Amino acid sequence: MLTYHKIFKATNNLSICLSNPEPIAACNDEFLLRLTEAKNKGELHEAKVSILKDFQTIYAFDVTDAEFPEPVGHFSKKQGEDGFLQEKREFVKKRILLQDVWFYLGNTFGEYHVYKINTEGSLPVIEGKRLAINYREIYCKALEDYVETIRNGNKHAIAASFILPALIEQSLGMTLQNRMLRKCMAEVKELSEEESKLLTPFHGESHIFYGSEEYIMGKVYKLFVRKGVLKDSPDNEIILTGSSRRKRRTLGGLISSRYAKEEMLPEYYELMKDIFIKLNIRNCIMHGLGESFDYLDRGIAAIMFQLLWDISGGEVFQAEV
């Protein structure tokens, strides 16, 4: 059963708990079965996308159907079209989203990672180029912490929780930059000798393009805009160069960009938006905003690891034409 009537209740420490979670176990078992029975990468990708799609169905149902205790605190008096206080309604929606994310995706991906360790002995290792910051070393630290947490049966993946948002930002930013660069290079025509030399280092089939964003990518951005293959906008400038006239690249900015929405599969885009914008998980972890929810829970780390692996493997994105 994909959806059912949920009853949320408040606890003495102001947190929210689900009083009737039992049906979720059967749903998660079915989700896990989709992952473990996949015979190849294509089937596994389809299984993950189907789970994310079903999750959105579950959340949309819970927002309108679930029983939720009356929130305590001061809320803006501004009312929506339905007569309810907008700020209070948004608060309730976020709390339900947080619970659903943890109950469904956190548990499903967490159990899948346990299955991978038990059957294959390890989890994916990402090979990254060594830049000024050695991201591969940082990734290995996060993975080591996560695997140790699983094997010891611990609840918290502390190091992984703090590290993963930065790795996701770096991986997503680099991949979006490379996709934009390749598309523009395929479309740009009638280059002078000097312009051709500027793009020469970037030619290659499956190349990861690293360079001085402030200088090299800034010149490339101006070239693409001048040739009419890229619109001059703060979002595009941030993705290609790392900064714009008004702001620098951030994870939230990347996800909110029009280009990211166009390039990412809608199921993954919605999950990224839910996790890092609506729930603002990164800030909650970094600034300890966890009075009513344990943001260092291993389930949250499981979701972020799965996102990182799928970004690195290209599964998050639309097929390139």
C-alpha positions as CSV (number, residue, x, y, z in Angstrom):
1,M,0.0,0.0,0.0
2,L,1.7,3.2,-1.2
3,T,-0.4,5.7,0.8
4,Y,-2.4,5.6,4.0
5,H,-3.8,7.9,6.6
6,K,-0.9,9.0,8.9
7,I,-1.4,10.4,12.4
8,F,1.5,12.7,13.6
9,K,1.7,13.6,17.3
10,A,3.8,16.0,19.2
11,T,6.2,14.8,21.9
12,N,7.3,16.5,25.1
13,N,10.5,17.8,23.5
14,L,8.5,19.6,20.7
15,S,9.5,17.0,18.1
16,I,7.0,15.3,15.9
17,C,6.5,11.5,15.7
18,L,4.4,9.3,13.6
19,S,2.0,7.3,15.8
20,N,1.1,4.7,13.1
21,P,4.2,3.9,11.1
22,E,3.6,0.2,10.7
23,P,2.4,0.2,7.0
24,I,5.6,2.0,5.9
25,A,7.7,-1.2,6.5
26,A,5.8,-3.1,3.8
27,C,6.2,-0.2,1.3
28,N,10.0,0.1,2.1
29,D,10.3,-3.7,1.6
30,E,8.8,-3.3,-1.8
31,F,11.1,-0.4,-2.6
32,L,14.2,-2.3,-1.5
33,L,13.1,-5.3,-3.6
34,R,13.1,-3.1,-6.7
35,L,16.7,-2.2,-6.0
36,T,18.0,-5.6,-5.1
37,E,16.3,-7.4,-8.0
38,A,17.8,-5.1,-10.6
39,K,19.9,-7.1,-13.0
40,N,21.9,-4.3,-14.5
41,K,22.7,-0.6,-14.2
42,G,19.8,0.3,-16.5
43,E,17.2,-1.6,-14.3
44,L,18.8,-0.2,-11.1
45,H,18.4,3.3,-12.5
46,E,14.8,2.7,-13.4
47,A,14.2,1.3,-9.9
48,K,15.6,4.4,-8.2
49,V,13.6,6.8,-10.4
50,S,10.4,4.8,-9.8
51,I,11.1,5.0,-6.0
52,L,11.6,8.8,-6.2
53,K,8.4,9.2,-8.2
54,D,6.4,7.1,-5.8
55,F,7.9,9.2,-2.9
56,Q,6.5,12.4,-4.4
57,T,3.1,10.7,-4.7
58,I,3.3,9.7,-1.0
59,Y,4.3,13.2,0.1
60,A,1.6,14.9,-2.0
61,F,-1.0,12.6,-0.4
62,D,0.3,13.1,3.2
63,V,0.2,16.9,2.9
64,T,-3.5,16.9,2.2
65,D,-4.5,13.8,4.3
66,A,-2.3,13.4,7.3
67,E,-3.4,14.4,10.8
68,F,-0.9,16.9,12.3
69,P,-0.9,18.5,15.8
70,E,-1.5,22.2,16.0
71,P,1.9,23.9,15.8
72,V,3.0,25.9,18.8
73,G,4.6,29.3,18.3
74,H,4.2,32.7,16.6
75,F,3.2,32.6,13.0
76,S,2.5,35.4,10.5
77,K,-1.2,36.4,10.3
78,K,-1.2,36.4,6.5
79,Q,-3.8,34.0,5.2
80,G,-3.8,32.0,2.0
81,E,-6.6,31.5,-0.4
82,D,-7.9,28.6,1.6
83,G,-8.2,30.7,4.8
84,F,-5.3,29.0,6.6
85,L,-2.2,30.9,7.8
86,Q,0.4,30.6,5.1
87,E,3.4,30.4,7.4
88,K,1.8,27.8,9.6
89,R,0.8,25.7,6.6
90,E,4.3,25.8,5.2
91,F,5.7,24.8,8.6
92,V,3.4,21.7,8.7
93,K,4.3,20.8,5.1
94,K,8.0,20.9,5.9
95,R,7.6,18.8,9.0
96,I,5.7,16.2,7.1
97,L,8.3,16.3,4.3
98,L,11.1,15.7,6.8
99,Q,9.3,12.7,8.3
100,D,8.5,11.2,4.9
101,V,12.0,11.7,3.6
102,W,13.5,9.9,6.7
103,F,10.9,7.1,6.9
104,Y,10.9,6.2,3.2
105,L,14.0,7.3,1.5
106,G,16.4,7.3,4.4
107,N,15.4,3.8,5.5
108,T,15.2,2.4,1.9
109,F,18.6,3.6,0.7
110,G,20.1,2.8,4.1
111,E,19.0,-0.8,3.9
112,Y,20.1,-1.0,0.3
113,H,23.6,0.1,1.4
114,V,23.6,-2.5,4.1
115,Y,22.7,-5.1,1.4
116,K,25.5,-3.9,-0.8
117,I,28.0,-4.2,2.0
118,N,26.8,-7.7,2.9
119,T,26.8,-9.0,-0.7
120,E,29.7,-7.1,-2.3
121,G,31.7,-6.1,0.7
122,S,31.9,-2.4,-0.1
123,L,30.2,0.7,-1.4
124,P,31.2,2.8,-4.5
125,V,34.5,4.6,-4.5
126,I,34.5,7.9,-6.5
127,E,37.7,8.7,-8.4
128,G,38.1,12.4,-8.4
129,K,40.8,14.6,-9.8
130,R,43.1,16.1,-7.1
131,L,42.6,19.8,-7.1
132,A,43.8,22.3,-4.5
133,I,41.4,20.4,-2.2
134,N,41.8,16.6,-2.4
135,Y,38.1,15.7,-2.7
136,R,38.8,12.0,-3.1
137,E,40.5,12.0,0.3
138,I,37.6,13.8,1.8
139,Y,35.2,11.4,0.2
140,C,37.1,8.4,1.6
141,K,36.8,9.9,5.1
142,A,33.0,10.3,4.7
143,L,32.7,6.7,3.3
144,E,34.8,5.2,6.1
145,D,32.7,6.9,8.7
146,Y,29.4,5.8,7.1
147,V,30.5,2.1,6.6
148,E,31.8,2.0,10.2
149,T,28.5,3.4,11.4
150,I,26.6,0.6,9.5
151,R,28.9,-2.2,10.7
152,N,28.7,-1.0,14.3
153,G,25.0,-0.5,14.2
154,N,25.4,3.2,15.3
155,K,22.6,5.7,14.7
156,H,24.8,8.7,13.7
157,A,27.2,9.2,10.7
158,I,28.6,12.4,12.1
159,A,31.6,13.0,9.8
160,A,29.8,11.9,6.7
161,S,26.8,14.2,7.5
162,F,29.1,17.2,7.6
163,I,31.2,16.3,4.6
164,L,28.5,15.1,2.1
165,P,26.8,18.4,1.3
166,A,30.2,19.9,0.2
167,L,30.9,16.9,-2.0
168,I,27.5,17.1,-3.6
169,E,28.0,20.8,-4.3
170,Q,31.4,20.2,-5.9
171,S,30.2,17.2,-8.0
172,L,26.9,18.9,-9.1
173,G,28.7,22.1,-9.9
174,M,31.4,20.5,-11.9
175,T,29.0,18.3,-13.8
176,L,26.7,21.1,-14.7
177,Q,29.7,23.2,-15.8
178,N,31.0,20.4,-18.0
179,R,27.6,19.8,-19.6
180,M,27.1,23.5,-20.4
181,L,30.6,23.7,-21.8
182,R,30.2,20.7,-24.1
183,K,26.8,21.9,-25.4
184,C,28.1,25.4,-26.1
185,M,31.2,24.1,-27.8
186,A,29.1,21.9,-30.1
187,E,27.0,24.9,-31.1
188,V,29.6,27.7,-31.5
189,K,30.6,28.5,-35.0
190,E,32.9,30.8,-37.0
191,L,35.7,31.1,-34.5
192,S,38.8,33.2,-35.1
193,E,42.2,31.6,-34.5
194,E,42.5,33.2,-31.1
195,E,39.0,32.0,-30.1
196,S,39.8,28.5,-31.3
197,K,42.9,28.4,-29.2
198,L,40.9,29.4,-26.1
199,L,38.7,26.3,-26.5
200,T,41.4,23.8,-27.7
201,P,42.3,22.5,-24.2
202,F,38.6,21.5,-23.6
203,H,38.1,19.2,-26.5
204,G,37.5,15.5,-25.7
205,E,34.7,13.0,-25.6
206,S,34.3,12.3,-21.9
207,H,36.6,14.9,-20.5
208,I,36.3,16.5,-17.0
209,F,37.3,20.2,-17.5
210,Y,39.2,21.8,-14.8
211,G,40.7,25.3,-15.0
212,S,40.9,28.7,-13.4
213,E,37.3,29.6,-13.2
214,E,38.1,33.3,-12.6
215,Y,40.2,33.7,-15.7
216,I,39.8,30.9,-18.2
217,M,36.1,30.1,-17.7
218,G,35.4,33.8,-17.5
219,K,36.8,34.3,-21.0
220,V,35.0,31.2,-22.3
221,Y,31.7,32.5,-20.9
222,K,32.1,35.9,-22.7
223,L,32.9,34.1,-25.9
224,F,29.8,31.9,-25.8
225,V,27.6,34.9,-24.9
226,R,29.1,37.0,-27.7
227,K,28.6,34.1,-30.2
228,G,24.9,33.8,-29.2
229,V,25.1,30.1,-28.0
230,L,24.6,31.0,-24.3
231,K,22.3,33.6,-22.7
232,D,23.9,36.2,-20.5
233,S,22.4,35.5,-17.1
234,P,23.7,35.3,-13.5
235,D,22.7,31.7,-13.3
236,N,24.6,30.7,-16.4
237,E,27.6,32.7,-15.4
238,I,27.7,31.1,-12.0
239,I,27.5,27.6,-13.4
240,L,30.2,28.1,-16.0
241,T,32.6,30.4,-14.1
242,G,31.8,29.8,-10.4
243,S,30.6,33.4,-9.7
244,S,28.7,36.3,-11.1
245,R,28.6,40.0,-10.6
246,R,26.3,39.6,-7.5
247,K,27.0,36.2,-5.9
248,R,29.1,33.1,-5.9
249,R,28.2,29.5,-6.6
250,T,26.3,27.7,-3.8
251,L,24.5,24.4,-3.6
252,G,21.2,26.1,-3.3
253,G,21.9,28.4,-6.1
254,L,22.9,25.5,-8.4
255,I,19.7,23.6,-7.7
256,S,17.5,26.7,-8.1
257,S,19.0,27.6,-11.5
258,R,16.9,27.1,-14.6
259,Y,19.8,25.2,-16.2
260,A,19.8,22.6,-13.4
261,K,16.1,22.1,-13.7
262,E,16.4,21.6,-17.5
263,E,19.4,19.2,-17.2
264,M,18.2,17.0,-14.3
265,L,15.6,14.3,-14.3
266,P,12.5,15.7,-12.6
267,E,12.5,13.0,-9.9
268,Y,16.1,13.8,-8.9
269,Y,15.5,17.5,-9.2
270,E,12.6,17.4,-6.8
271,L,14.5,15.4,-4.3
272,M,17.5,17.8,-4.4
273,K,15.1,20.7,-4.0
274,D,13.3,19.0,-1.1
275,I,16.5,18.1,0.7
276,F,18.7,21.2,0.2
277,I,16.2,24.0,-0.3
278,K,12.9,23.2,1.4
279,L,14.4,21.4,4.3
280,N,17.7,23.2,4.1
281,I,19.5,20.1,5.5
282,R,23.0,21.6,5.0
283,N,22.4,24.5,7.3
284,C,20.5,22.3,9.8
285,I,23.6,20.1,10.0
286,M,26.2,22.8,10.0
287,H,24.5,25.1,12.5
288,G,23.0,22.5,14.8
289,L,19.4,23.3,14.0
290,G,18.2,20.0,15.3
291,E,16.2,20.6,18.5
292,S,13.2,18.7,17.0
293,F,14.9,16.3,14.6
294,D,18.2,14.4,14.5
295,Y,19.8,15.7,11.3
296,L,22.9,13.5,11.9
297,D,20.8,10.4,11.6
298,R,22.3,7.7,9.3
299,G,19.3,7.8,7.1
300,I,19.9,11.4,6.0
301,A,23.5,10.4,5.2
302,A,22.2,7.4,3.2
303,I,20.2,9.7,1.0
304,M,23.1,12.1,0.5
305,F,25.5,9.3,-0.4
306,Q,23.0,7.9,-3.0
307,L,22.6,11.4,-4.5
308,L,26.4,11.8,-4.7
309,W,26.9,8.5,-6.4
310,D,24.1,9.1,-8.8
311,I,25.4,12.6,-9.7
312,S,28.9,11.2,-10.2
313,G,27.5,8.3,-12.4
314,G,25.4,10.7,-14.5
315,E,22.1,9.1,-13.4
316,V,20.7,12.4,-12.1
317,F,20.7,14.0,-15.5
318,Q,18.8,13.9,-18.8
319,A,20.4,12.0,-21.6
320,E,22.7,14.3,-23.6
321,V,21.7,14.7,-27.2
